[in-house]
C-alpha positions as a LaTeX table, in Angstrom:
\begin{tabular}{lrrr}
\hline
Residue & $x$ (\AA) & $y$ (\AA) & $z$ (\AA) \\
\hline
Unk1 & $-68.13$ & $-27.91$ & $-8.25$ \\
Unk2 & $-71.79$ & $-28.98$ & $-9.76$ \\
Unk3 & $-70.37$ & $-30.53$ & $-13.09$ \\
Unk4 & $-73.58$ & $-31.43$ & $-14.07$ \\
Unk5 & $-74.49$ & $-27.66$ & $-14.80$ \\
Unk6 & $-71.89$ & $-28.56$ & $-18.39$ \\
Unk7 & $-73.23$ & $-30.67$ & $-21.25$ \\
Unk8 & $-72.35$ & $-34.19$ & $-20.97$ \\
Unk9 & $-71.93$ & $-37.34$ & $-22.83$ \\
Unk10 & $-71.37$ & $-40.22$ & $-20.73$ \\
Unk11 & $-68.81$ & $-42.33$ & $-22.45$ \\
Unk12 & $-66.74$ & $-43.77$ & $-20.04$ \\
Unk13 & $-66.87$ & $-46.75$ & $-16.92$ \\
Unk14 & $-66.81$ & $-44.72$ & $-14.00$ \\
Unk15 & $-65.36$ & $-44.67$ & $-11.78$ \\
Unk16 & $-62.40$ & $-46.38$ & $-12.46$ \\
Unk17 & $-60.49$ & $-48.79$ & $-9.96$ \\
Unk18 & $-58.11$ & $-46.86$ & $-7.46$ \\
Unk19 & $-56.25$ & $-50.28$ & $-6.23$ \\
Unk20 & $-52.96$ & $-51.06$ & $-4.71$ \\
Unk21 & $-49.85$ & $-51.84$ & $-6.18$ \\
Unk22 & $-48.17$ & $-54.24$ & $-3.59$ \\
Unk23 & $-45.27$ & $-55.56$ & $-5.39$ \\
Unk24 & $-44.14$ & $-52.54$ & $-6.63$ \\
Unk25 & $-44.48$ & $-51.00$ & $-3.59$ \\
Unk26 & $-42.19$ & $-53.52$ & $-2.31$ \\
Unk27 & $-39.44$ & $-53.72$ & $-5.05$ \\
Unk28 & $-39.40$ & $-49.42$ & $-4.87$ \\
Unk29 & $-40.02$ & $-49.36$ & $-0.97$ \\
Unk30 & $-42.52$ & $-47.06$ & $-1.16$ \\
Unk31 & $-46.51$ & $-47.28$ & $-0.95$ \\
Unk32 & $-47.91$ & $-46.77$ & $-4.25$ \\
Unk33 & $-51.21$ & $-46.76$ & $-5.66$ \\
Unk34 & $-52.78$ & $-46.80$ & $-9.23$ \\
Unk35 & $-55.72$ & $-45.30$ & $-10.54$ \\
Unk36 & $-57.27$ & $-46.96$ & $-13.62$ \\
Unk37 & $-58.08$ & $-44.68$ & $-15.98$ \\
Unk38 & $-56.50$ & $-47.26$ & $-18.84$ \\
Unk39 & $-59.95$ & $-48.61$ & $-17.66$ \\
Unk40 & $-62.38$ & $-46.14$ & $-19.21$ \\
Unk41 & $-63.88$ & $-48.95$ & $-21.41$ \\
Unk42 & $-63.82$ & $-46.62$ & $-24.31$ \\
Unk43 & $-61.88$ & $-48.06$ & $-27.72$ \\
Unk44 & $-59.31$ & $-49.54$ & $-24.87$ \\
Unk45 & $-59.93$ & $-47.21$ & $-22.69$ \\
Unk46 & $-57.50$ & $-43.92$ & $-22.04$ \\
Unk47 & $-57.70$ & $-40.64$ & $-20.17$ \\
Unk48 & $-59.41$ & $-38.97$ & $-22.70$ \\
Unk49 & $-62.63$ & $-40.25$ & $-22.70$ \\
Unk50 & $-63.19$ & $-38.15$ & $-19.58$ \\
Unk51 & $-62.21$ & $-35.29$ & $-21.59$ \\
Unk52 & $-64.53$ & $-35.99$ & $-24.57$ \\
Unk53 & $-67.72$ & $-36.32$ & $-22.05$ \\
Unk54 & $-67.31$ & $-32.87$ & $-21.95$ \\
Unk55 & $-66.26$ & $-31.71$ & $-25.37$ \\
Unk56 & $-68.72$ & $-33.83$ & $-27.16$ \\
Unk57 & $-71.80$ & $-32.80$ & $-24.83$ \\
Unk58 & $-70.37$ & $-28.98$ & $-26.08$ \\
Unk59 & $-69.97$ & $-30.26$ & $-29.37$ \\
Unk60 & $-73.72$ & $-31.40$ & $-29.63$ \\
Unk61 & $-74.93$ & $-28.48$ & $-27.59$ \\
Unk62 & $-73.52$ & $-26.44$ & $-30.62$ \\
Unk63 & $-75.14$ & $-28.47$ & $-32.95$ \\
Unk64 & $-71.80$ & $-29.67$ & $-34.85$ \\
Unk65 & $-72.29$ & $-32.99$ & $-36.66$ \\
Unk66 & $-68.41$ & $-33.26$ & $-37.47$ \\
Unk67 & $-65.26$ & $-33.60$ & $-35.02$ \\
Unk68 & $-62.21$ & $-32.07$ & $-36.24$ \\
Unk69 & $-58.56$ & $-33.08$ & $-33.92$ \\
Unk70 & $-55.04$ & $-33.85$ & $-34.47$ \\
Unk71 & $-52.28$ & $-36.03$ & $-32.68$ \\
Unk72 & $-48.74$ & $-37.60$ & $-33.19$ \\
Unk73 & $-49.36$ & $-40.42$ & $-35.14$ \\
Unk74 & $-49.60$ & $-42.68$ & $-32.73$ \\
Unk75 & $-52.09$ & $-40.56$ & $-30.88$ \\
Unk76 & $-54.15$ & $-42.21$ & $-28.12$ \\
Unk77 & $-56.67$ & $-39.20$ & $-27.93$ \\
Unk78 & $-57.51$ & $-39.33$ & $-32.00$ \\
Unk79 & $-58.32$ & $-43.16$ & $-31.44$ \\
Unk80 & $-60.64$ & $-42.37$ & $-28.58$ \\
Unk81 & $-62.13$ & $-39.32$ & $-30.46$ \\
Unk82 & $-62.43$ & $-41.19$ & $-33.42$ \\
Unk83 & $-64.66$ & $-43.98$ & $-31.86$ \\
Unk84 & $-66.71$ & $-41.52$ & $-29.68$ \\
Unk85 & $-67.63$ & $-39.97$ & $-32.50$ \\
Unk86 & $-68.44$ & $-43.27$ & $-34.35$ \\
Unk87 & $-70.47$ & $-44.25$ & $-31.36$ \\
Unk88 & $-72.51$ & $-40.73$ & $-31.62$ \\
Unk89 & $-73.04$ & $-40.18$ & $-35.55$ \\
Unk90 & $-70.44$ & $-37.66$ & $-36.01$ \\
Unk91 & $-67.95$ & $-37.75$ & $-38.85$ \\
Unk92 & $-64.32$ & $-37.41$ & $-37.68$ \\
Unk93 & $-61.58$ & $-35.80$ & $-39.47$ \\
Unk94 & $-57.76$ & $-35.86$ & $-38.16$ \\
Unk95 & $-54.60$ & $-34.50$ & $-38.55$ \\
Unk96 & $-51.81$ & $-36.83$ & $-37.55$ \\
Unk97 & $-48.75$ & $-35.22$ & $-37.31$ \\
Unk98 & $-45.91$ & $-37.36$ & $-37.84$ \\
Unk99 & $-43.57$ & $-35.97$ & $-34.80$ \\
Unk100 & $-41.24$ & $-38.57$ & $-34.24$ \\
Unk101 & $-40.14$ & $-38.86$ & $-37.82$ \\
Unk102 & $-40.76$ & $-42.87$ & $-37.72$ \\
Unk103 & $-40.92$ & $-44.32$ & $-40.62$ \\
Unk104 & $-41.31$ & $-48.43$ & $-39.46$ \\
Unk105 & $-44.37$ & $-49.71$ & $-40.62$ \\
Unk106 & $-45.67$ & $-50.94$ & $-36.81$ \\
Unk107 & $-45.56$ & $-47.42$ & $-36.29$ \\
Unk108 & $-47.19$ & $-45.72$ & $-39.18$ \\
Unk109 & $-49.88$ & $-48.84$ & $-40.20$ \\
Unk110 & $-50.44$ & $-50.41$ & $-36.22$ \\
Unk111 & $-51.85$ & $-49.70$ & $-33.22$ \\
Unk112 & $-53.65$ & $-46.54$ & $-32.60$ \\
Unk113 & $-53.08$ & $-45.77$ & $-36.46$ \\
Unk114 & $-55.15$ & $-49.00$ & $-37.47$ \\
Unk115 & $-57.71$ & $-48.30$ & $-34.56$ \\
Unk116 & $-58.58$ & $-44.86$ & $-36.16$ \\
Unk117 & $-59.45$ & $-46.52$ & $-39.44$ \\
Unk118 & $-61.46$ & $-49.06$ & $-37.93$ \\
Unk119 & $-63.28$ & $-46.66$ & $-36.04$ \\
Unk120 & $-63.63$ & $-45.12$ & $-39.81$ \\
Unk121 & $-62.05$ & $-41.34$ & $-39.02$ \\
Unk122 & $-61.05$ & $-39.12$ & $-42.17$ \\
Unk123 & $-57.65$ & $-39.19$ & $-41.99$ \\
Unk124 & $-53.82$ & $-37.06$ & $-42.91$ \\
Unk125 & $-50.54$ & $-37.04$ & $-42.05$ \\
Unk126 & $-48.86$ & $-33.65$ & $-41.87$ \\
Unk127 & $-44.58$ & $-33.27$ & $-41.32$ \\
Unk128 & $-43.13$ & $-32.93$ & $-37.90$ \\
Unk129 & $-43.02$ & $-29.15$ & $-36.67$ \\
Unk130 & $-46.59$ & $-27.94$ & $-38.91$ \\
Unk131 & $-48.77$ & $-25.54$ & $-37.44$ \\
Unk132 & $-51.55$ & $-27.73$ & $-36.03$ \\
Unk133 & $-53.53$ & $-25.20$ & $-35.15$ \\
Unk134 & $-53.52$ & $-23.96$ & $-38.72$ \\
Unk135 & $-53.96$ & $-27.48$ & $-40.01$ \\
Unk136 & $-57.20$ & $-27.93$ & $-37.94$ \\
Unk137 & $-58.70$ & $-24.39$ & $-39.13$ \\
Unk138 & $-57.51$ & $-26.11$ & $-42.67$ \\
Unk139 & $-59.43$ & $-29.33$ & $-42.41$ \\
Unk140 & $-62.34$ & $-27.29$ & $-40.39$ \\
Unk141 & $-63.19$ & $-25.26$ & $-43.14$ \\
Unk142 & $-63.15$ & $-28.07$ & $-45.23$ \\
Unk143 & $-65.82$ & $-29.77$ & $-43.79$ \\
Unk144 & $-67.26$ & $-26.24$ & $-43.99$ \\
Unk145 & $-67.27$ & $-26.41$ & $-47.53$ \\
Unk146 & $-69.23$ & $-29.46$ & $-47.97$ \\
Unk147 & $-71.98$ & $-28.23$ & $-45.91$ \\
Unk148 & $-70.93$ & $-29.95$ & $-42.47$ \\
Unk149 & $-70.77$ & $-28.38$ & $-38.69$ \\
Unk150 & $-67.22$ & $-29.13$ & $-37.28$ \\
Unk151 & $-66.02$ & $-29.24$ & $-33.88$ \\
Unk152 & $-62.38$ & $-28.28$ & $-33.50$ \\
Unk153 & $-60.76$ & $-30.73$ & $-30.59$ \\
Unk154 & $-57.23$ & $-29.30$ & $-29.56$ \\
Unk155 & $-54.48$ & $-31.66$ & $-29.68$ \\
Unk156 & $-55.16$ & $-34.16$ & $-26.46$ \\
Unk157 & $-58.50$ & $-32.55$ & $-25.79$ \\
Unk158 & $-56.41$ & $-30.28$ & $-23.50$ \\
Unk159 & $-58.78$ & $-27.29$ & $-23.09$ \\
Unk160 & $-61.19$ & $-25.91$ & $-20.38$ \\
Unk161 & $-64.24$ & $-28.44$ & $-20.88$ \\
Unk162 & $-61.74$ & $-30.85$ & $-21.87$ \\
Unk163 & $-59.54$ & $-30.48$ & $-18.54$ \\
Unk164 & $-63.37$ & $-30.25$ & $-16.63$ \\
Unk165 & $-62.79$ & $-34.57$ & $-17.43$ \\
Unk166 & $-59.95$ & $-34.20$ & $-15.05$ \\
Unk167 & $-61.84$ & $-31.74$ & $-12.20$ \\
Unk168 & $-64.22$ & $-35.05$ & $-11.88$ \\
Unk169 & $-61.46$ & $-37.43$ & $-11.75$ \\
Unk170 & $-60.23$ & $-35.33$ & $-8.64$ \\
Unk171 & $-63.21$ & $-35.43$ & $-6.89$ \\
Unk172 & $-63.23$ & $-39.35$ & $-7.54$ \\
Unk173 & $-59.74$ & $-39.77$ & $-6.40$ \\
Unk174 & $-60.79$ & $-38.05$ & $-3.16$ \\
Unk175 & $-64.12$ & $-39.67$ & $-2.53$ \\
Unk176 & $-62.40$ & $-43.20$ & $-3.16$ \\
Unk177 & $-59.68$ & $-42.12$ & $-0.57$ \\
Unk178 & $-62.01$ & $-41.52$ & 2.23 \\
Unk179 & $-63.78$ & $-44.33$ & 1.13 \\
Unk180 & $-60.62$ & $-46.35$ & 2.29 \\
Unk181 & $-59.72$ & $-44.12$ & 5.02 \\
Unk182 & $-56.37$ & $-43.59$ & 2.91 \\
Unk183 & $-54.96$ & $-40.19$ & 2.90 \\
Unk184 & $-52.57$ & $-39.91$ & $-0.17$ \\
Unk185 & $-49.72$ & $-38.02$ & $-0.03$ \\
Unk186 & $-49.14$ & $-37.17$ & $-4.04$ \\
Unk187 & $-50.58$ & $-37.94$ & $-6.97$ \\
Unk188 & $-48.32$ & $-38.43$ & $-10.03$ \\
Unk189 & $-49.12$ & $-38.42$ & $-13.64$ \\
Unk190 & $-47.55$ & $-37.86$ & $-16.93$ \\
Unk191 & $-47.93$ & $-34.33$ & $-18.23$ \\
Unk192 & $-47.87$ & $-33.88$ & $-21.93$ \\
Unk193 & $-51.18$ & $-31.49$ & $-23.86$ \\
Unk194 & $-51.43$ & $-30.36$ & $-20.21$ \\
Unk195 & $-55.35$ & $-31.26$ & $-19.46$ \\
Unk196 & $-54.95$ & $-34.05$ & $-17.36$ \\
Unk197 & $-52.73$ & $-32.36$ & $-15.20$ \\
Unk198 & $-54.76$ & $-28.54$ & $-15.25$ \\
Unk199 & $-57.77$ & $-30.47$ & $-14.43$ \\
Unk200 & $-56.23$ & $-32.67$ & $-11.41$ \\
Unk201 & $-54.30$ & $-29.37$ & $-10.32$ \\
Unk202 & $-57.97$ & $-27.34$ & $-10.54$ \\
Unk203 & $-60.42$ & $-29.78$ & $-9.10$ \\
Unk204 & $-57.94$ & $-30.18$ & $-6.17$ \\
Unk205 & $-57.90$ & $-26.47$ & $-5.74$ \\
Unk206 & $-61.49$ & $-26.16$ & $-6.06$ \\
Unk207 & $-62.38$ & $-28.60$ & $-3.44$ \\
Unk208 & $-59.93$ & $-27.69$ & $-0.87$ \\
Unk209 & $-57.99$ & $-30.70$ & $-0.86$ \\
Unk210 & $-54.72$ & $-30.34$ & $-0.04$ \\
Unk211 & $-52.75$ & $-33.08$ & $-1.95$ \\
Unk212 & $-49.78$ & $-32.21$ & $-4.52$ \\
Unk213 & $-49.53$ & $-33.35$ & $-7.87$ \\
Unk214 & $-46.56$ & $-34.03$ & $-9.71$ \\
Unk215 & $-46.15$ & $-34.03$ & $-13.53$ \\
Unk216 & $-43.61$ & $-36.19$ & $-15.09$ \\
Unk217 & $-43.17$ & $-34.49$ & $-18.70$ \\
Unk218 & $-42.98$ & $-36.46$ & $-21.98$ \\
Unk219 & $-42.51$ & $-33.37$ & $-24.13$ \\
Unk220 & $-41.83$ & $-29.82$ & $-22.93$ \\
Unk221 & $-39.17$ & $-28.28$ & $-21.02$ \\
Unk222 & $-39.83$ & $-27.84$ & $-17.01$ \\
Unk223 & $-40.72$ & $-23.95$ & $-17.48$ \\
Unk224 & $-42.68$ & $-24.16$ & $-20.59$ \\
Unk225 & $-44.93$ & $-27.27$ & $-19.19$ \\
Unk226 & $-45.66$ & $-26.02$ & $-16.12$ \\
Unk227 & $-46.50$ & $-22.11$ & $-17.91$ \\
Unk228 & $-48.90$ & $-24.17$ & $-20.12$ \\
Unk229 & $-50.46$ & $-26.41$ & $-16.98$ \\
Unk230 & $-50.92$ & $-23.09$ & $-15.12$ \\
Unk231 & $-52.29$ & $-21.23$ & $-17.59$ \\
Unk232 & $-55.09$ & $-23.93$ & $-18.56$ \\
Unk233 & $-55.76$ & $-24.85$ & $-14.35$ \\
Unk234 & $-56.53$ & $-21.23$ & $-13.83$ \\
Unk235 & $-58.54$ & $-21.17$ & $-17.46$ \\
Unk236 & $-60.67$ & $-24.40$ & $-15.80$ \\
Unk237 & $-60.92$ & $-22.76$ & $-12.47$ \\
Unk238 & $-62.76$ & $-19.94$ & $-13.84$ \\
Unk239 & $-64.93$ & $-21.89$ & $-15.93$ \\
Unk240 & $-65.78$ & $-23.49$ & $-12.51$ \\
Unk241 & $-65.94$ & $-20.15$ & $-10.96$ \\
Unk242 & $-63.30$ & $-19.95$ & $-8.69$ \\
Unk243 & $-60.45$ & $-17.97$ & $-10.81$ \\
Unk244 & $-58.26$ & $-17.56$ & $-7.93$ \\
Unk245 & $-58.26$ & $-21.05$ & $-6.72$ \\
Unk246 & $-55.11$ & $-22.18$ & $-8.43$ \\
Unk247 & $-51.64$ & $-20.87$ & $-7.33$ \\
Unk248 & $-48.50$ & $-20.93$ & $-9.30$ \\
Unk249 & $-46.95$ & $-23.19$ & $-6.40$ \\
Unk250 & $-49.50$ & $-26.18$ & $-7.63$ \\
Unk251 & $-48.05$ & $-26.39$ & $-10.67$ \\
Unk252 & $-44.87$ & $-28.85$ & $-10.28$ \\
Unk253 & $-44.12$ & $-30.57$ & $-13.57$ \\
Unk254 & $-40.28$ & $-32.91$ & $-13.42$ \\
Unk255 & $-38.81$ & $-32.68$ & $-17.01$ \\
Unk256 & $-36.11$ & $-35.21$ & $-16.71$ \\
Unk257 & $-37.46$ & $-37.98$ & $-18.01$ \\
Unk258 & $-38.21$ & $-37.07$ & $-21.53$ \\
Unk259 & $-35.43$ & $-38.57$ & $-23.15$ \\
Unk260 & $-34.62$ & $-37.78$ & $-26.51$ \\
Unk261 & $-38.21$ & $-36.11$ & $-27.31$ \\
Unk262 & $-41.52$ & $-37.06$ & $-27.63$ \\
Unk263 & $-42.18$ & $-40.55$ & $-28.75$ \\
Unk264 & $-38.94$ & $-41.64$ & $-28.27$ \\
Unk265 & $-38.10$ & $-44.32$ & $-26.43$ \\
Unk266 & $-35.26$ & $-45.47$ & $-24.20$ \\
Unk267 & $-33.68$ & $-48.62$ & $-21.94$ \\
Unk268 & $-35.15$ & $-46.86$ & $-19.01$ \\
Unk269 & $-38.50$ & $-46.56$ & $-20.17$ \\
Unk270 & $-38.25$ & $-50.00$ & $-21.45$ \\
Unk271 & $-37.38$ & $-51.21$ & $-17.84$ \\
Unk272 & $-40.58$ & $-49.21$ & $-16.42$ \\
Unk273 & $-42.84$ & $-51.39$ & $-18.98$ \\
Unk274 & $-41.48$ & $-54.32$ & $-18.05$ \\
Unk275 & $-41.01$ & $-54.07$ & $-13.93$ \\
Unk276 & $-44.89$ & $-52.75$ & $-13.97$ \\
Unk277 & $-45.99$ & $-55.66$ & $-16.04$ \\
Unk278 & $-43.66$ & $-58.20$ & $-14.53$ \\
Unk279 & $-44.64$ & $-57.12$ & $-10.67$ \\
Unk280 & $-48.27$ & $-56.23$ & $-10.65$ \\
Unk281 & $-49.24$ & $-57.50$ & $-14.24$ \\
Unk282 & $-49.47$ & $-53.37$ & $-15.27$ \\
Unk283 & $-49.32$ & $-52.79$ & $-18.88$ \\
Unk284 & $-48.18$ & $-49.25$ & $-19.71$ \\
Unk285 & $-47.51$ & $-47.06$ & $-22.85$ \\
Unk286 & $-44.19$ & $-46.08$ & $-24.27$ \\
Unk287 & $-45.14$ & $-42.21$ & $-24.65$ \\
Unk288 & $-46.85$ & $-41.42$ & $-21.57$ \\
Unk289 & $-47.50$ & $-43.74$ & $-18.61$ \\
Unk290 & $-44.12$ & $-45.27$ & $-19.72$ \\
Unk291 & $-41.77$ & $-42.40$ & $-18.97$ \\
Unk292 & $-44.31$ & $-41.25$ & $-15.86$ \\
Unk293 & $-43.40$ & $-44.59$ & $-14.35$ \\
Unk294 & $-39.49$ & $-43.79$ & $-15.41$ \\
Unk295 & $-39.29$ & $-41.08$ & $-13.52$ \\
Unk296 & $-41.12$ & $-42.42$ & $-10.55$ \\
Unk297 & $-39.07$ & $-45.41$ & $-10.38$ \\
Unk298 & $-36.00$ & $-43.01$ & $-10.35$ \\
Unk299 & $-37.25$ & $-39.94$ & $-7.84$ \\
Unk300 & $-38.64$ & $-43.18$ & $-5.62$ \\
Unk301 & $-35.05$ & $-44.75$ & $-5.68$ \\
Unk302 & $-33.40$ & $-41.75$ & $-4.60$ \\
Unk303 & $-36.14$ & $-41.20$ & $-1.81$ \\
Unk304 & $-38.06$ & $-38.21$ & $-2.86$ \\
Unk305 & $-41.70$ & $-40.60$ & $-1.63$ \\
Unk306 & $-39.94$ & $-41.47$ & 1.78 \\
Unk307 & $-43.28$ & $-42.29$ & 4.09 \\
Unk308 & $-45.83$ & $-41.54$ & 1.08 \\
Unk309 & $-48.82$ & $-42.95$ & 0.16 \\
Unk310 & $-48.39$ & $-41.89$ & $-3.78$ \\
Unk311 & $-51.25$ & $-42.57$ & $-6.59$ \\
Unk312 & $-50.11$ & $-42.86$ & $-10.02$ \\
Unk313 & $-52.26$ & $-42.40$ & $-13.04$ \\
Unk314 & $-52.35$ & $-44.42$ & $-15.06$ \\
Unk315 & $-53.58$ & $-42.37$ & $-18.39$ \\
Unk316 & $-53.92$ & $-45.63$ & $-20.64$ \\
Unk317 & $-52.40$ & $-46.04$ & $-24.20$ \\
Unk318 & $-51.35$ & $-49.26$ & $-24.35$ \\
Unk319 & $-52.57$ & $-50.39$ & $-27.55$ \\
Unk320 & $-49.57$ & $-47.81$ & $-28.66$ \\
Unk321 & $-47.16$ & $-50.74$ & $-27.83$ \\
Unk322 & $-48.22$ & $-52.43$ & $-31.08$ \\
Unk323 & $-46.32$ & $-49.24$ & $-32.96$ \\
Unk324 & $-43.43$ & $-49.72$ & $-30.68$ \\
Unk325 & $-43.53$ & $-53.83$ & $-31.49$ \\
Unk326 & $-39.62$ & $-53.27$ & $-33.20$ \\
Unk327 & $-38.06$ & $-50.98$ & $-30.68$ \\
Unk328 & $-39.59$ & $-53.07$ & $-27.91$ \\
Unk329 & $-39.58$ & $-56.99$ & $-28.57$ \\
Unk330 & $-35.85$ & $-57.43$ & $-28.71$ \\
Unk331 & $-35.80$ & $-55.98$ & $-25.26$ \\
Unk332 & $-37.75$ & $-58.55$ & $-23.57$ \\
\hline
\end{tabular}
C-alpha cells in the first residue's frame, strides 16, 4: 500500500497494544481480543489521531494555517483535532452541534467540551439537525475573511486521507497477528462517520487479507451506514489505487444496538461499561465503544462468535464519561 507516498504528521503511539481479553472471554465464552487504539497518546488518546496524521500532513502540504471541523458536542474527534492543531501552530475553529438535545451541565461544560477549551479551539454550538456541511463552509470563510488559510475536517475526520489512518491500522492488526501466530476470525468496531470502518474494510481489501469486519452502528440505519461505509472504502481504495478492491459483500454494519439515537444512552450500554471495566479493567465510552461492546455482548450470547478468535476496537473516548457523570453514577 506504500502510505508513506501521503503527507504525514506523526501524532500518535504506534502501534498500539493488540492484547487479550481473558476474563471476558470467559464470562462471554468466546475468545476475544482488543486493540488499543484508546492508546494513541494523543489528548487521551482516540481513533482519530490516526486519521489526523493524514489530514494534517494534507493540511500543511496545502499550506492552511487554520483547521476548521465539527462534532456532537461531546465530540471525541474535535478534542483530538483541537490539540493536534495546538501541538502544530494551527488555529482551530469548531462547530459543535448539539445532537442529543442535552441540556445537563456535565454534558455541555465537561469532558470533551472542557478539553477543547483547554486545548484553546474557537468554538459554537449550532441546534440539532443544522446543515454541518454548510456550517463549516460558514465558519471557513470566516477565517477567510480575516486573512487565514482553513482546512475543512469533515465531521469524525471520515474522508479518504482521513480513512488512509484506518488502511495502516489494518496492516498493523495483521502484522501483530502473525506476529502471534493468531489468525483472527473478525474484527468488530463501532461504525458511526464511517472512516474507521472504510479504512479497516479497504486496507483489508488491499492487502488480501481475508478477515471480516463487523460494524456495530451508533447512529444510522443498517442500509444507510453500510451505503456510506461502501461508498468511502471504495473512495480510499482508489486513492490507494486499487478501485476495485472493495466489494459490496465487505461492508456488514449491525444496526441494533443504537438505542434511542445517537448519544443516548441505555441499561444495556451501561452494563457493557461496567462488565468491560469490572472484568479486564476496560474503560469504554458511552457513544461509541459503549454500544460496540453492547452489541457484541448480545450477538456473542446468542452464539454468532462460536469458535472465533474476534478483535474488538477499541476507538477510545472515554474522557466522554465525564458528560455522562448524571446518567451514569447512579447506575454503579
Amino acid at each position: 500500500m506504500h502510505l508513506a507516498r501521503f503527507p504525514r504528521v506523526r501524532l500518535a503511539h504506534l502501534p498500539t497494544p493488540l492484547e487479550p481479553l481473558p476474563r471476558l472471554s470467559e464470562a462471554l465464552g468466546v475468545e476475544i481480543w482488543i486493540k488499543r487504539d484508546d492508546c494513541t497518546g494523543l489528548a487521551g488518546g482516540g481513533n482519530k489521531t490516526r486519521k489526523l496524521e493524514f489530514l494534517l500532513g494534507d493540511a500543511m502540504e496545502q499550506g492552511a494555517d487554520t483547521l476548521v471541523t465539527q462534532g456532537a458536542v461531546q465530540s471525541n474527534h474535535v478534542r483530538q483535532t483541537a490539540a493536534a492543531a495546538a501541538a502544530h501552530g494551527f488555529a482551530c475553529e469548531v462547530i459543535l452541534e448539539e445532537r442529543t438535545g442535552s441540556k445537563a451541565i456535565d454534558y455541555t461544560h465537561n469532558g470533551n467540551v472542557l478539553m477543547d477549551r483547554l486545548f484553546g479551539a474557537g468554538m459554537r454550538t449550532v441546534p440539532g439537525g443544522s446543515d454541518m456541511t454548510a456550517e463549516l463552509e460558514k465558519t471557513a470563510a470566516e477565517v477567510r475573511a480575516r486573512g487565514g488559510k482553513p482546512y475543512i475536517i469533515p465531521g469524525g475526520g471520515s474522508n479518504p486521507v482521513g480513512a488512509l489512518g484506518y488502511v495502516d491500522c489494518a496492516r498493523e492488526i495483521v502484522v501483530q497477528a502473525d506476529e502471534l501466530d493468531m489468525q483472527v476470525d473478525r474484527i468488530i468496531t463501532a461504525t458511526g462517520s464511517a472512516g474507521t470502518h472504510a479504512g479497516l474494510v479497504a486496507g483489508l481489501a488491499v492487502m488480501g487479507a481475508d478477515i471480516p469486519v463487523l460494524g456495530i452502528g451508533v447512529r444510522a440505519p443498517k442500509a444507510k451506514q453500510e451505503e456510506n461505509v461502501l461508498k468511502l472504502a471504495r473512495e480510499t481504495a482508489a486513492l490507494l489505487g486499487r478501485p476495485d478492491a472493495v466489494t459490496e459483500a465487505m461492508v456488514v454494519a449491525d444496526c441494533d444496538y443504537v438505542g434511542e439515537g445517537y448519544g443516548l444512552i441505555d441499561g444495556a450500554v451501561i452494563e457493557a461499561l461496567k462488565l468491560a471495566a469490572r472484568t479486564d479493567a476496560i474503560v469504554l465510552d458511552p457513544v461509541y465503544t459503549g454500544k460496540a461492546m453492547k452489541g457484541l455482548i448480545a450477538l456473542a450470547k446468542a452464539g454468532r462468535f462460536e469458535n472465533e478468535t474476534v478483535v474488538f476496537l477499541h476507538t477510545g473516548g472515554a474522557q466522554g464519561l465525564f458528560g455522562y457523570q448524571g446518567e451514569i453514577e447512579g447506575a454503579l
